[in-house]
Protein backbone atom coordinates (compact mmCIF):
# COMPACT_ATOMS: atom_id res chain seq x y z
CA MET A 1 95.93 177.64 18.44
CA SER A 2 95.73 181.07 16.95
CA ARG A 3 98.26 182.53 14.52
CA VAL A 4 100.06 185.60 15.91
CA TYR A 5 100.62 188.93 14.15
CA ILE A 6 102.25 192.25 14.63
CA THR A 7 99.54 194.80 13.89
CA GLY A 8 101.08 198.00 15.09
CA ALA A 9 104.51 199.29 16.27
CA SER A 10 106.10 202.57 17.23
CA MET A 11 109.23 203.94 18.72
CA VAL A 12 110.58 207.03 20.50
CA PRO A 13 113.99 208.10 19.22
CA VAL A 14 116.73 207.22 21.69
CA ASN A 15 118.21 210.31 23.23
CA ARG A 16 118.83 212.08 26.57
CA HIS A 17 115.22 213.08 27.18
CA TYR A 18 115.78 215.25 30.22
CA ASP A 19 112.32 216.83 29.70
CA MET A 20 110.52 213.53 29.79
CA SER A 21 109.84 211.14 32.67
CA LEU A 22 109.68 207.39 32.21
CA PHE A 23 105.88 207.65 32.08
CA ASP A 24 106.12 210.38 29.36
CA LEU A 25 108.30 208.15 27.21
CA ALA A 26 105.85 205.23 27.52
CA ASN A 27 102.95 207.54 26.69
CA SER A 28 104.81 208.86 23.64
CA ALA A 29 105.31 205.34 22.35
CA LEU A 30 101.57 204.61 22.92
CA MET A 31 100.57 207.76 20.94
CA GLY A 32 102.80 206.43 18.17
CA ILE A 33 100.83 203.20 18.05
CA ARG A 34 97.62 205.14 17.47
CA LYS A 35 99.17 206.60 14.34
CA THR A 36 99.98 203.24 12.89
CA VAL A 37 96.63 201.54 13.52
CA GLU A 38 93.47 203.08 12.12
CA GLU A 39 91.34 201.81 15.01
CA ILE A 40 92.77 200.61 18.24
CA PRO A 41 91.01 197.31 19.16
CA GLU A 42 90.05 196.32 22.70
CA ILE A 43 93.31 195.58 24.53
CA ASP A 44 93.16 192.47 26.62
CA ALA A 45 96.55 192.77 28.31
CA VAL A 46 99.47 195.19 28.76
CA VAL A 47 102.96 193.97 29.18
CA VAL A 48 105.59 196.47 30.23
CA SER A 49 109.27 195.62 29.71
CA ASN A 50 111.48 197.55 32.11
CA ALA A 51 114.87 196.47 33.47
CA TYR A 52 116.06 199.13 35.86
CA GLY A 53 113.15 201.34 36.86
CA GLN A 54 112.77 199.71 40.22
CA LYS A 55 116.45 200.28 41.15
CA LEU A 56 117.10 203.64 39.47
CA GLY A 57 113.61 205.28 39.77
CA SER A 58 112.33 203.46 42.81
CA GLN A 59 109.23 202.47 40.77
CA SER A 60 107.64 199.06 40.84
CA MET A 61 104.31 197.87 39.32
CA LEU A 62 104.99 199.78 36.19
CA GLY A 63 102.58 197.56 34.23
CA TYR A 64 99.71 198.74 36.30
CA LYS A 65 100.84 202.41 36.46
CA ILE A 66 101.43 202.77 32.71
CA SER A 67 98.13 200.93 31.94
CA ARG A 68 96.17 203.29 34.32
CA ARG A 69 97.70 206.37 32.68
CA ALA A 70 96.83 204.99 29.27
CA GLY A 71 93.11 204.61 30.33
CA LEU A 72 93.42 200.83 30.45
CA SER A 73 92.70 200.25 34.09
CA GLY A 74 91.11 196.89 34.85
CA LYS A 75 93.05 195.08 32.09
CA VAL A 76 95.53 192.33 32.74
CA SER A 77 98.84 194.18 33.31
CA MET A 78 102.32 193.08 34.31
CA THR A 79 105.85 194.16 34.33
CA VAL A 80 108.62 191.87 32.86
CA GLU A 81 112.13 192.23 34.12
CA GLN A 82 114.93 190.08 32.89
CA GLY A 83 117.87 192.50 32.84
CA ASP A 84 119.00 193.28 29.28
CA ALA A 85 116.73 190.53 28.02
CA SER A 86 113.60 192.18 29.38
CA GLY A 87 112.36 193.14 25.89
CA GLY A 88 112.70 189.66 24.55
CA ALA A 89 110.97 188.26 27.69
CA SER A 90 108.01 190.66 27.25
CA ILE A 91 107.59 189.64 23.54
CA PHE A 92 107.70 185.97 24.60
CA THR A 93 105.01 186.60 27.15
CA ALA A 94 102.77 188.55 24.75
CA TYR A 95 103.19 185.87 22.10
CA ALA A 96 102.22 183.09 24.57
CA LEU A 97 99.11 184.97 25.66
CA VAL A 98 97.90 185.34 22.06
CA LYS A 99 98.99 181.97 20.82
CA SER A 100 97.21 180.17 23.61
CA GLY A 101 93.98 182.15 23.10
CA VAL A 102 94.10 183.80 26.53
CA ALA A 103 94.18 187.16 24.82
CA LYS A 104 93.29 188.58 21.38
CA ASN A 105 95.31 191.81 21.55
CA VAL A 106 98.31 192.43 23.77
CA LEU A 107 100.08 195.82 24.01
CA VAL A 108 103.80 195.54 24.76
CA ILE A 109 105.70 198.51 25.86
CA GLY A 110 109.49 198.64 26.39
CA VAL A 111 110.76 201.67 28.35
CA ASP A 112 113.70 202.66 30.48
CA LYS A 113 115.43 206.00 31.48
CA PHE A 114 119.08 206.49 32.35
CA SER A 115 119.84 210.13 31.65
CA ASP A 116 118.62 211.45 34.99
CA PHE A 117 121.19 209.44 36.97
CA PRO A 118 124.99 209.80 37.36
CA SER A 119 127.06 206.95 35.91
CA LYS A 120 127.78 205.63 39.37
CA PHE A 121 124.08 204.75 39.93
CA VAL A 122 123.65 203.42 36.34
CA ASN A 123 126.63 201.14 36.66
CA ASP A 124 125.31 199.89 40.08
CA ALA A 125 121.90 199.18 38.49
CA THR A 126 123.24 197.35 35.46
CA SER A 127 125.71 195.36 37.60
CA SER A 128 122.89 193.92 39.55
CA THR A 129 122.35 191.53 36.62
CA LEU A 130 125.59 189.83 37.45
CA GLU A 131 125.82 186.94 39.87
CA GLU A 132 125.49 187.91 43.55
CA VAL A 133 129.19 187.26 44.35
CA SER A 134 130.39 189.33 41.38
CA TYR A 135 128.02 192.20 42.21
CA HIS A 136 129.12 192.37 45.94
CA GLU A 137 132.71 192.07 44.99
CA GLY A 138 132.32 195.38 43.05
CA ILE A 139 132.60 193.97 39.53
CA SER A 140 130.59 195.99 37.03
CA THR A 141 129.44 194.92 33.51
CA SER A 142 132.33 196.63 31.66
CA PRO A 143 135.12 194.75 33.30
CA TYR A 144 133.13 191.52 32.85
CA GLY A 145 132.92 192.30 29.16
CA ALA A 146 136.61 193.07 29.03
CA LEU A 147 137.31 189.59 30.51
CA MET A 148 135.24 188.07 27.81
CA MET A 149 137.14 190.02 25.20
CA LYS A 150 140.50 188.91 26.60
CA SER A 151 139.36 185.36 26.61
CA TYR A 152 138.09 185.63 23.04
CA MET A 153 141.41 187.23 21.87
CA LYS A 154 143.45 184.49 23.51
CA LYS A 155 141.28 181.62 22.29
CA TYR A 156 141.13 182.71 18.67
CA ASP A 157 144.42 184.58 18.46
CA VAL A 158 143.01 187.95 17.48
CA SER A 159 144.00 191.46 18.56
CA GLU A 160 141.63 194.16 19.88
CA ASP A 161 141.46 195.87 16.45
CA TYR A 162 139.61 192.76 15.24
CA PHE A 163 136.51 194.15 16.97
CA TYR A 164 136.76 197.56 15.41
CA ASP A 165 134.89 196.46 12.32
CA TRP A 166 131.74 195.80 14.42
CA ALA A 167 131.60 199.43 15.67
CA ILE A 168 132.41 200.74 12.15
CA ARG A 169 129.53 198.73 10.61
CA MET A 170 127.00 199.58 13.31
CA HIS A 171 127.71 203.28 13.09
CA SER A 172 127.60 203.21 9.28
CA ASN A 173 124.11 201.63 9.52
CA ALA A 174 122.89 204.05 12.21
CA VAL A 175 123.70 207.07 10.02
CA GLU A 176 120.62 206.30 7.94
CA ASN A 177 118.43 205.57 10.98
CA PRO A 178 116.49 208.62 12.35
CA TYR A 179 115.80 206.77 15.65
CA ALA A 180 119.50 206.16 16.45
CA TYR A 181 121.23 208.13 19.16
CA LEU A 182 124.77 208.46 17.78
CA ARG A 183 124.34 209.02 14.05
CA PHE A 184 127.86 209.46 12.82
CA PRO A 185 130.45 207.21 11.10
CA VAL A 186 133.65 206.13 12.80
CA ASP A 187 136.90 204.62 11.43
CA LYS A 188 139.71 202.57 12.91
CA GLU A 189 141.71 205.56 13.83
CA VAL A 190 138.87 207.16 15.81
CA ILE A 191 138.23 203.88 17.68
CA ALA A 192 141.89 203.35 18.43
CA LYS A 193 142.19 206.83 19.95
CA SER A 194 138.91 206.47 21.99
CA GLN A 195 138.94 206.15 25.68
CA GLU A 196 139.93 202.74 27.16
CA VAL A 197 137.07 201.87 29.47
CA SER A 198 138.32 198.54 30.74
CA THR A 199 141.40 197.00 29.08
CA PRO A 200 141.14 196.01 26.21
CA MET A 201 137.62 197.41 25.69
CA ARG A 202 137.37 200.96 24.35
CA LEU A 203 134.46 203.36 24.31
CA PHE A 204 133.24 202.15 20.90
CA ASP A 205 133.14 198.54 22.16
CA ILE A 206 130.31 199.39 24.50
CA ALA A 207 126.75 200.36 23.86
CA PRO A 208 125.71 203.74 25.30
CA ARG A 209 122.91 204.14 27.81
CA ALA A 210 120.21 206.80 27.15
CA ASP A 211 116.39 207.04 27.23
CA GLY A 212 113.78 205.58 24.89
CA ALA A 213 110.58 203.66 24.54
CA SER A 214 108.89 201.48 22.01
CA ALA A 215 105.48 199.79 21.69
CA VAL A 216 104.28 196.84 19.77
CA LEU A 217 100.67 195.58 19.34
CA ILE A 218 100.49 191.79 18.99
CA SER A 219 97.24 190.35 17.77
CA SER A 220 95.44 187.10 16.98
CA GLN A 221 94.52 186.13 13.47
CA ASP A 222 91.05 187.57 14.02
CA TYR A 223 92.49 191.06 14.20
CA SER A 224 95.34 190.72 11.62
CA LYS A 225 93.49 193.14 9.28
CA LEU A 226 94.09 195.97 11.74
CA SER A 227 97.23 196.50 9.72
CA GLU A 228 97.42 196.95 5.96
CA VAL A 229 100.58 194.77 6.07
CA PRO A 230 100.46 192.49 9.08
CA VAL A 231 103.62 190.60 9.87
CA GLU A 232 103.19 187.11 11.23
CA ILE A 233 105.32 185.83 14.14
CA GLU A 234 105.80 182.24 13.23
CA SER A 235 107.57 181.22 16.39
CA VAL A 236 109.37 182.63 19.40
CA ASP A 237 112.07 181.01 21.49
CA PHE A 238 113.60 182.62 24.50
CA SER A 239 116.47 182.17 26.85
CA SER A 240 118.58 184.45 28.95
CA GLY A 241 121.80 184.34 30.75
CA GLU A 242 125.32 185.52 30.59
CA PRO A 243 128.12 183.93 28.54
CA SER A 244 130.74 181.95 30.23
CA ILE A 245 134.09 183.67 30.24
CA SER A 246 135.89 180.34 29.99
CA SER A 247 133.73 178.79 27.31
CA LEU A 248 132.54 181.82 25.49
CA GLU A 249 129.12 180.29 24.99
CA PHE A 250 125.78 182.03 25.09
CA PRO A 251 122.72 179.89 26.19
CA ILE A 252 121.11 180.20 22.87
CA LYS A 253 120.18 177.79 20.15
CA ARG A 254 121.62 177.41 16.65
CA VAL A 255 119.21 178.82 14.08
CA ASN A 256 118.23 177.27 10.82
CA VAL A 257 118.26 180.11 8.46
CA LYS A 258 120.14 181.27 5.36
CA PRO A 259 122.19 184.25 6.53
CA GLU A 260 122.39 185.87 3.13
CA ARG A 261 118.55 185.88 2.83
CA THR A 262 117.65 186.71 6.47
CA VAL A 263 117.62 190.08 8.20
CA MET A 264 118.84 189.66 11.80
CA GLU A 265 118.80 191.91 14.83
CA ILE A 266 121.00 190.80 17.66
CA SER A 267 121.98 192.20 21.03
CA ASP A 268 125.40 193.88 21.05
CA THR A 269 125.95 195.36 24.47
CA PHE A 270 129.71 194.69 23.82
CA SER A 271 131.42 194.07 20.52
CA VAL A 272 132.64 190.69 21.81
CA SER A 273 129.15 189.66 22.83
CA ALA A 274 127.95 190.23 19.22
CA ALA A 275 130.76 188.05 17.93
CA ILE A 276 129.93 185.25 20.35
CA GLU A 277 126.31 185.38 19.60
CA LEU A 278 126.72 185.18 15.81
CA GLU A 279 128.94 182.14 16.33
CA ALA A 280 126.78 180.48 18.91
CA MET A 281 123.90 180.69 16.47
CA GLY A 282 125.95 179.01 13.81
CA LEU A 283 125.84 182.05 11.52
CA ALA A 284 129.60 182.42 11.29
CA GLU A 285 132.74 180.43 11.88
CA ARG A 286 134.12 180.67 15.35
CA GLY A 287 136.73 183.32 15.81
CA LYS A 288 135.85 184.92 12.42
CA SER A 289 132.32 186.36 12.78
CA ILE A 290 133.37 190.00 12.76
CA LYS A 291 135.31 189.45 9.51
CA SER A 292 132.15 187.89 8.00
CA LEU A 293 129.87 190.87 8.28
CA ASP A 294 129.74 191.37 4.52
CA GLN A 295 127.91 187.97 4.31
CA LEU A 296 125.51 188.79 7.13
CA ASN A 297 122.44 191.06 7.02
CA VAL A 298 122.76 191.96 10.69
CA ASN A 299 121.65 195.02 12.63
CA TYR A 300 120.55 197.29 9.85
CA SER A 301 119.27 199.59 12.61
CA GLY A 302 122.78 200.13 13.90
CA GLY A 303 122.07 197.92 16.96
CA SER A 304 122.77 199.02 20.50
CA ARG A 305 126.14 200.48 19.70
CA PRO A 306 125.10 203.84 18.28
CA GLY A 307 122.02 203.74 20.54
CA ASP A 308 119.17 202.69 18.23
CA ILE A 309 117.78 200.95 21.24
CA GLN A 310 118.27 200.39 24.94
CA GLU A 311 118.65 196.77 25.85
CA GLU A 312 115.53 196.62 28.12
CA GLN A 313 113.58 197.63 25.02
CA LEU A 314 115.48 195.08 23.02
CA GLY A 315 112.73 192.61 22.05
CA CYS A 316 110.15 195.37 21.51
CA THR A 317 112.37 197.55 19.38
CA ARG A 318 114.04 194.81 17.40
CA LEU A 319 110.62 193.40 16.65
CA ARG A 320 109.52 196.83 15.53
CA ARG A 321 112.57 197.16 13.30
CA SER A 322 112.12 193.71 11.90
CA THR A 323 108.44 194.46 11.27
CA CYS A 324 109.49 197.50 9.18
CA ASN A 325 112.07 195.43 7.38
CA SER A 326 109.42 192.85 6.46
CA ARG A 327 107.18 195.62 5.11
CA THR A 328 110.25 197.34 3.54
CA SER A 329 108.31 200.45 2.50
CA SER A 330 108.00 201.72 6.11
CA LEU A 331 111.57 201.20 7.22
CA GLU A 332 113.61 204.28 8.02
CA GLY A 333 117.16 203.99 6.85
CA ARG A 334 118.84 200.88 5.39
CA GLN A 335 116.49 198.29 3.98
CA ARG A 336 116.62 194.60 2.91
CA LYS A 337 117.02 194.33 -0.81
């Protein structure tokens, strides 16, 4: 089987891009790829990661539509949708195509657009990722996250200000990231006075929704020299699902890494979900992960909280950020030492 490399990556800064359509955002990410790769190779497949375009924008078959606009008609194209795990699922798909030898070069694009729609419609779209009963009962993702937070607080005997440190750290990291949406520091007083969205979750416990896009070129060993500093993907594992409110467990595996020597990018739709993920992966003691951030090189980008990415871009953008961290010289903002 072929070794797999990242040979190009680009990203559109997260913002409220009222002057750009979903297709404009995707095209901008593609233009960025052309700046990072001296000569674009023949693309064998295009994988588009999009979580909510079909529900919000009434657009399906985005893989085909974006490929056609990019002049890649006739290539294998597909859209990958897996809710907030869409980005990770698209990277998994591209990796499998290259690793198996089915494709030599796969272009992965993560894109979604929220700013054109009122919160009512955005909440309805994101809530469709919940179980059917929860969705039709009118439960949205924020109250679901609040229930997780309450369960975590009760199980580990912590108060809501335990989670403040996560928002403080993510905003501190985002200040140095030119691609982040909310580039300003916060402190405990600001968080404590912020709007309560769903008790006990406050505004800074929830990732914002905005517009953005990212693109990653994944190539076989034959094309690794497309990049001056190719980054190898040694392995990819993927799972998706929602944590159980009762058990506070994510369906993810423990990872065999040394936290102090590893740069990690995790999903943090809610502060509590970040805590649960770190503990589920075995990177921190249960009930103490947020207080262990000084020992963890996590989310140097600022994560989802200040809006460095949108979740549907998650795999694409986190891979792009990790690629820059591996190269160190091309990373905007905070770097691994």
